[in-house]
PDB file of C-alpha atoms in Angstrom:
ATOM      1  CA  MET A   1     161.436 207.684 137.070  1.00 50.00           C
ATOM      2  CA  VAL A   2     158.905 204.854 137.519  1.00 51.00           C
ATOM      3  CA  LYS A   3     155.994 205.012 139.916  1.00 52.00           C
ATOM      4  CA  ASN A   4     153.231 202.455 140.387  1.00 50.00           C
ATOM      5  CA  ILE A   5     149.895 204.205 140.685  1.00 53.00           C
ATOM      6  CA  GLN A   6     147.832 201.029 140.720  1.00 51.00           C
ATOM      7  CA  ARG A   7     148.682 197.380 140.641  1.00 57.00           C
ATOM      8  CA  GLU A   8     150.297 196.454 137.312  1.00 65.00           C
ATOM      9  CA  GLU A   9     150.175 200.032 135.999  1.00 82.00           C
ATOM     10  CA  LYS A  10     153.537 201.535 135.118  1.00 93.00           C
ATOM     11  CA  LEU A  11     153.822 205.345 135.085  1.00 95.00           C
ATOM     12  CA  GLU A  12     156.932 206.777 133.445  1.00 97.00           C
ATOM     13  CA  PHE A  13     158.246 210.233 132.583  1.00 97.00           C
ATOM     14  CA  ARG A  14     160.670 210.917 129.739  1.00 97.00           C
ATOM     15  CA  LEU A  15     161.817 213.729 127.472  1.00 97.00           C
ATOM     16  CA  MET A  16     159.496 214.573 124.592  1.00 98.00           C
ATOM     17  CA  GLN A  17     160.738 213.686 121.109  1.00 97.00           C
ATOM     18  CA  LEU A  18     159.550 214.754 117.663  1.00 98.00           C
ATOM     19  CA  ASP A  19     157.781 211.382 117.272  1.00 97.00           C
ATOM     20  CA  ASP A  20     155.582 212.315 120.265  1.00 98.00           C
ATOM     21  CA  ILE A  21     154.009 215.329 118.548  1.00 98.00           C
ATOM     22  CA  PRO A  22     150.905 213.467 117.210  1.00 98.00           C
ATOM     23  CA  ASP A  23     150.088 212.184 120.720  1.00 97.00           C
ATOM     24  CA  VAL A  24     150.750 215.607 122.224  1.00 98.00           C
ATOM     25  CA  LEU A  25     148.470 217.255 119.668  1.00 97.00           C
ATOM     26  CA  ALA A  26     145.655 214.860 120.617  1.00 97.00           C
ATOM     27  CA  ILE A  27     146.130 215.774 124.289  1.00 97.00           C
ATOM     28  CA  GLU A  28     146.305 219.504 123.385  1.00 95.00           C
ATOM     29  CA  HIS A  29     142.989 219.364 121.539  1.00 96.00           C
ATOM     30  CA  GLU A  30     141.287 217.612 124.462  1.00 95.00           C
ATOM     31  CA  ALA A  31     142.667 220.041 127.030  1.00 93.00           C
ATOM     32  CA  PHE A  32     142.707 223.514 125.484  1.00 91.00           C
ATOM     33  CA  THR A  33     140.413 225.796 123.517  1.00 88.00           C
ATOM     34  CA  LEU A  34     143.513 227.315 121.886  1.00 89.00           C
ATOM     35  CA  PRO A  35     145.674 224.246 121.174  1.00 94.00           C
ATOM     36  CA  TRP A  36     149.217 224.680 119.966  1.00 96.00           C
ATOM     37  CA  THR A  37     150.038 223.566 116.426  1.00 97.00           C
ATOM     38  CA  GLU A  38     152.391 220.855 115.231  1.00 98.00           C
ATOM     39  CA  GLU A  39     154.732 223.592 114.009  1.00 98.00           C
ATOM     40  CA  ALA A  40     154.767 225.230 117.460  1.00 97.00           C
ATOM     41  CA  PHE A  41     155.821 221.979 119.147  1.00 98.00           C
ATOM     42  CA  ARG A  42     158.353 221.205 116.424  1.00 98.00           C
ATOM     43  CA  ASN A  43     159.906 224.671 116.919  1.00 98.00           C
ATOM     44  CA  GLU A  44     159.960 224.229 120.696  1.00 98.00           C
ATOM     45  CA  LEU A  45     161.795 220.897 120.392  1.00 98.00           C
ATOM     46  CA  THR A  46     164.258 221.890 117.657  1.00 97.00           C
ATOM     47  CA  MET A  47     164.794 225.663 117.874  1.00 97.00           C
ATOM     48  CA  ASN A  48     164.121 226.821 121.446  1.00 97.00           C
ATOM     49  CA  HIS A  49     167.157 226.019 123.582  1.00 95.00           C
ATOM     50  CA  PHE A  50     165.287 227.231 126.677  1.00 97.00           C
ATOM     51  CA  ALA A  51     162.443 224.720 126.173  1.00 97.00           C
ATOM     52  CA  LYS A  52     162.186 221.462 128.120  1.00 97.00           C
ATOM     53  CA  TYR A  53     159.230 219.133 127.459  1.00 98.00           C
ATOM     54  CA  MET A  54     158.335 215.788 128.984  1.00 98.00           C
ATOM     55  CA  ILE A  55     155.893 213.002 128.276  1.00 98.00           C
ATOM     56  CA  MET A  56     153.982 211.064 130.930  1.00 98.00           C
ATOM     57  CA  GLU A  57     153.277 207.495 129.858  1.00 97.00           C
ATOM     58  CA  LEU A  58     151.051 204.902 131.462  1.00 96.00           C
ATOM     59  CA  ASN A  59     151.849 201.364 130.342  1.00 94.00           C
ATOM     60  CA  GLY A  60     153.739 202.805 127.353  1.00 94.00           C
ATOM     61  CA  GLN A  61     150.913 205.106 126.195  1.00 96.00           C
ATOM     62  CA  ALA A  62     151.340 208.897 126.239  1.00 97.00           C
ATOM     63  CA  ILE A  63     148.613 210.234 128.539  1.00 98.00           C
ATOM     64  CA  GLY A  64     150.040 213.632 129.456  1.00 98.00           C
ATOM     65  CA  TYR A  65     152.801 216.090 128.810  1.00 98.00           C
ATOM     66  CA  ALA A  66     154.290 219.230 130.279  1.00 98.00           C
ATOM     67  CA  GLY A  67     156.652 221.902 129.107  1.00 98.00           C
ATOM     68  CA  MET A  68     158.636 224.798 130.475  1.00 98.00           C
ATOM     69  CA  TRP A  69     161.158 227.398 129.485  1.00 98.00           C
ATOM     70  CA  THR A  70     164.241 227.617 131.695  1.00 97.00           C
ATOM     71  CA  ILE A  71     165.727 231.104 131.662  1.00 96.00           C
ATOM     72  CA  MET A  72     168.461 232.064 134.105  1.00 95.00           C
ATOM     73  CA  ASP A  73     167.152 230.720 137.443  1.00 96.00           C
ATOM     74  CA  GLU A  74     163.438 230.762 136.587  1.00 98.00           C
ATOM     75  CA  ALA A  75     161.206 228.182 134.940  1.00 98.00           C
ATOM     76  CA  HIS A  76     158.068 229.253 133.091  1.00 98.00           C
ATOM     77  CA  ILE A  77     155.473 226.512 132.598  1.00 98.00           C
ATOM     78  CA  THR A  78     154.207 226.714 129.023  1.00 97.00           C
ATOM     79  CA  ASN A  79     151.798 223.777 129.001  1.00 95.00           C
ATOM     80  CA  ILE A  80     150.651 220.951 131.240  1.00 96.00           C
ATOM     81  CA  ALA A  81     147.863 218.569 130.238  1.00 96.00           C
ATOM     82  CA  VAL A  82     146.488 215.086 130.834  1.00 96.00           C
ATOM     83  CA  ARG A  83     144.233 213.112 128.483  1.00 97.00           C
ATOM     84  CA  GLU A  84     140.588 213.518 129.391  1.00 94.00           C
ATOM     85  CA  ALA A  85     140.098 209.788 130.075  1.00 95.00           C
ATOM     86  CA  TYR A  86     142.829 209.877 132.752  1.00 95.00           C
ATOM     87  CA  ARG A  87     141.786 213.001 134.644  1.00 91.00           C
ATOM     88  CA  GLY A  88     140.655 212.752 138.257  1.00 90.00           C
ATOM     89  CA  ARG A  89     143.383 210.216 139.137  1.00 93.00           C
ATOM     90  CA  LYS A  90     145.959 212.716 140.526  1.00 93.00           C
ATOM     91  CA  LEU A  91     148.079 212.298 137.386  1.00 95.00           C
ATOM     92  CA  GLY A  92     148.283 216.059 136.792  1.00 93.00           C
ATOM     93  CA  ASP A  93     149.633 216.271 140.339  1.00 94.00           C
ATOM     94  CA  LYS A  94     152.336 213.711 139.527  1.00 96.00           C
ATOM     95  CA  LEU A  95     153.164 215.437 136.240  1.00 97.00           C
ATOM     96  CA  LEU A  96     153.567 218.805 137.959  1.00 97.00           C
ATOM     97  CA  ASP A  97     155.748 217.190 140.649  1.00 96.00           C
ATOM     98  CA  GLU A  98     158.001 215.763 137.933  1.00 97.00           C
ATOM     99  CA  LEU A  99     158.217 219.105 136.131  1.00 97.00           C
ATOM    100  CA  MET A 100     159.075 220.938 139.358  1.00 97.00           C
ATOM    101  CA  GLN A 101     161.669 218.313 140.264  1.00 96.00           C
ATOM    102  CA  THR A 102     163.238 218.622 136.805  1.00 96.00           C
ATOM    103  CA  ALA A 103     163.336 222.427 137.079  1.00 97.00           C
ATOM    104  CA  SER A 104     165.016 222.157 140.472  1.00 96.00           C
ATOM    105  CA  TYR A 105     167.530 219.644 139.092  1.00 95.00           C
ATOM    106  CA  LEU A 106     168.344 222.123 136.301  1.00 95.00           C
ATOM    107  CA  GLY A 107     169.125 224.808 138.902  1.00 96.00           C
ATOM    108  CA  MET A 108     165.900 226.771 138.676  1.00 97.00           C
ATOM    109  CA  GLU A 109     164.990 228.607 141.884  1.00 97.00           C
ATOM    110  CA  ARG A 110     161.472 229.822 141.002  1.00 98.00           C
ATOM    111  CA  MET A 111     158.678 228.711 138.724  1.00 98.00           C
ATOM    112  CA  THR A 112     155.852 230.700 137.150  1.00 98.00           C
ATOM    113  CA  LEU A 113     152.788 230.140 135.002  1.00 97.00           C
ATOM    114  CA  GLU A 114     149.592 231.751 133.779  1.00 97.00           C
ATOM    115  CA  VAL A 115     146.199 230.120 134.316  1.00 96.00           C
ATOM    116  CA  ARG A 116     142.707 231.197 133.291  1.00 95.00           C
ATOM    117  CA  VAL A 117     140.916 233.104 136.050  1.00 97.00           C
ATOM    118  CA  THR A 118     137.992 230.663 135.655  1.00 96.00           C
ATOM    119  CA  ASN A 119     140.116 227.494 135.918  1.00 94.00           C
ATOM    120  CA  ARG A 120     139.711 226.901 139.652  1.00 93.00           C
ATOM    121  CA  ILE A 121     140.691 223.216 139.389  1.00 90.00           C
ATOM    122  CA  ALA A 122     144.118 224.061 137.967  1.00 92.00           C
ATOM    123  CA  GLN A 123     144.562 226.962 140.389  1.00 95.00           C
ATOM    124  CA  GLY A 124     143.823 224.597 143.276  1.00 93.00           C
ATOM    125  CA  LEU A 125     146.477 222.159 142.082  1.00 93.00           C
ATOM    126  CA  TYR A 126     149.030 224.950 141.708  1.00 96.00           C
ATOM    127  CA  GLU A 127     148.232 226.370 145.144  1.00 96.00           C
ATOM    128  CA  LYS A 128     148.634 222.885 146.642  1.00 95.00           C
ATOM    129  CA  LYS A 129     152.139 222.812 145.129  1.00 96.00           C
ATOM    130  CA  GLY A 130     153.071 226.170 146.647  1.00 96.00           C
ATOM    131  CA  PHE A 131     152.183 228.551 143.823  1.00 98.00           C
ATOM    132  CA  LYS A 132     150.798 231.904 144.914  1.00 98.00           C
ATOM    133  CA  PRO A 133     148.904 234.467 142.814  1.00 97.00           C
ATOM    134  CA  ALA A 134     151.096 237.439 141.915  1.00 97.00           C
ATOM    135  CA  GLY A 135     149.009 239.415 139.451  1.00 96.00           C
ATOM    136  CA  VAL A 136     146.669 239.302 136.491  1.00 97.00           C
ATOM    137  CA  ARG A 137     147.338 239.536 132.757  1.00 97.00           C
ATOM    138  CA  LYS A 138     144.280 241.297 131.322  1.00 97.00           C
ATOM    139  CA  GLY A 139     142.832 239.742 128.159  1.00 95.00           C
ATOM    140  CA  TYR A 140     145.615 237.126 128.017  1.00 94.00           C
ATOM    141  CA  TYR A 141     143.590 234.424 126.224  1.00 92.00           C
ATOM    142  CA  SER A 142     142.739 235.431 122.664  1.00 91.00           C
ATOM    143  CA  ASP A 143     139.834 232.996 122.218  1.00 89.00           C
ATOM    144  CA  ASN A 144     137.583 234.877 124.660  1.00 92.00           C
ATOM    145  CA  ASN A 145     139.805 237.712 125.996  1.00 93.00           C
ATOM    146  CA  GLU A 146     139.817 236.050 129.437  1.00 95.00           C
ATOM    147  CA  ASP A 147     142.286 237.244 132.045  1.00 96.00           C
ATOM    148  CA  ALA A 148     145.078 235.035 133.356  1.00 96.00           C
ATOM    149  CA  VAL A 149     146.254 234.750 136.937  1.00 97.00           C
ATOM    150  CA  ILE A 150     150.056 234.882 137.181  1.00 98.00           C
ATOM    151  CA  MET A 151     151.333 232.453 139.817  1.00 98.00           C
ATOM    152  CA  TRP A 152     154.819 231.911 141.265  1.00 98.00           C
ATOM    153  CA  ALA A 153     156.419 229.249 143.458  1.00 97.00           C
ATOM    154  CA  ASP A 154     159.845 228.913 145.013  1.00 97.00           C
ATOM    155  CA  LEU A 155     161.573 225.632 144.197  1.00 95.00           C
ATOM    156  CA  PRO A 156     163.759 223.725 146.642  1.00 87.00           C
ATOM    157  CA  ALA A 157     167.437 223.500 145.887  1.00 83.00           C
ATOM    158  CA  HIS A 158     168.182 220.235 144.079  1.00 76.00           C
ATOM    159  CA  GLY A 159     168.832 217.557 146.654  1.00 65.00           C
ATOM    160  CA  ALA A 160     167.299 219.587 149.496  1.00 55.00           C
ATOM    161  CA  SER A 161     165.300 217.518 151.903  1.00 46.00           C
ATOM    162  CA  GLY A 162     161.549 217.867 151.841  1.00 46.00           C
ATOM    163  CA  GLU A 163     158.427 215.752 151.897  1.00 44.00           C
ATOM    164  CA  GLN A 164     159.308 214.501 148.436  1.00 45.00           C
ATOM    165  CA  GLU A 165     161.527 215.517 145.599  1.00 43.00           C
ATOM    166  CA  GLY A 166     159.889 218.288 143.641  1.00 45.00           C
ATOM    167  CA  SER A 167     157.883 219.536 146.601  1.00 43.00           C
ATOM    168  CA  VAL A 168     158.133 223.213 147.336  1.00 44.00           C
ATOM    169  CA  GLN A 169     159.761 224.512 150.472  1.00 41.00           C
ATOM    170  CA  LYS A 170     157.550 225.221 153.456  1.00 37.00           C
ATOM    171  CA  GLN A 171     157.537 228.854 154.527  1.00 34.00           C
TER     172      GLN A 171
END
């Protein structure tokens, strides 16, 4: 899918490949205090049949990525991140839309994730997309023993009409 976000800028989404791991690791280290390793991503792409990962490119450069596990009719977001230099441009919003649309296309009915209790920016984005808090995982993050908020959203049936593809159904 191609979207123009500014004049002459070309935003594209595609499946992650093994060759993308160095770029993804750079994004991981900018975004997270507990970044995943090269081995973790390699295993996700080659061994985990439930894993689906995508790259977001701007003018051919990887600037973000997202991943999820698709199990039965539920998608679990594993990671979503945008390069620091590109934050504040609603690109995380577009990346999450694409991930939700892909999950819906794959037949997923619900989507879940964990987010740090202190990460209000991410929680705000998720709430905007229809995610609702459903509980807390105590001590979830091993770097500082921080709790995680568990959030869930219902996904529209693939092809269902809505404001845009990937948008969640209105209650």
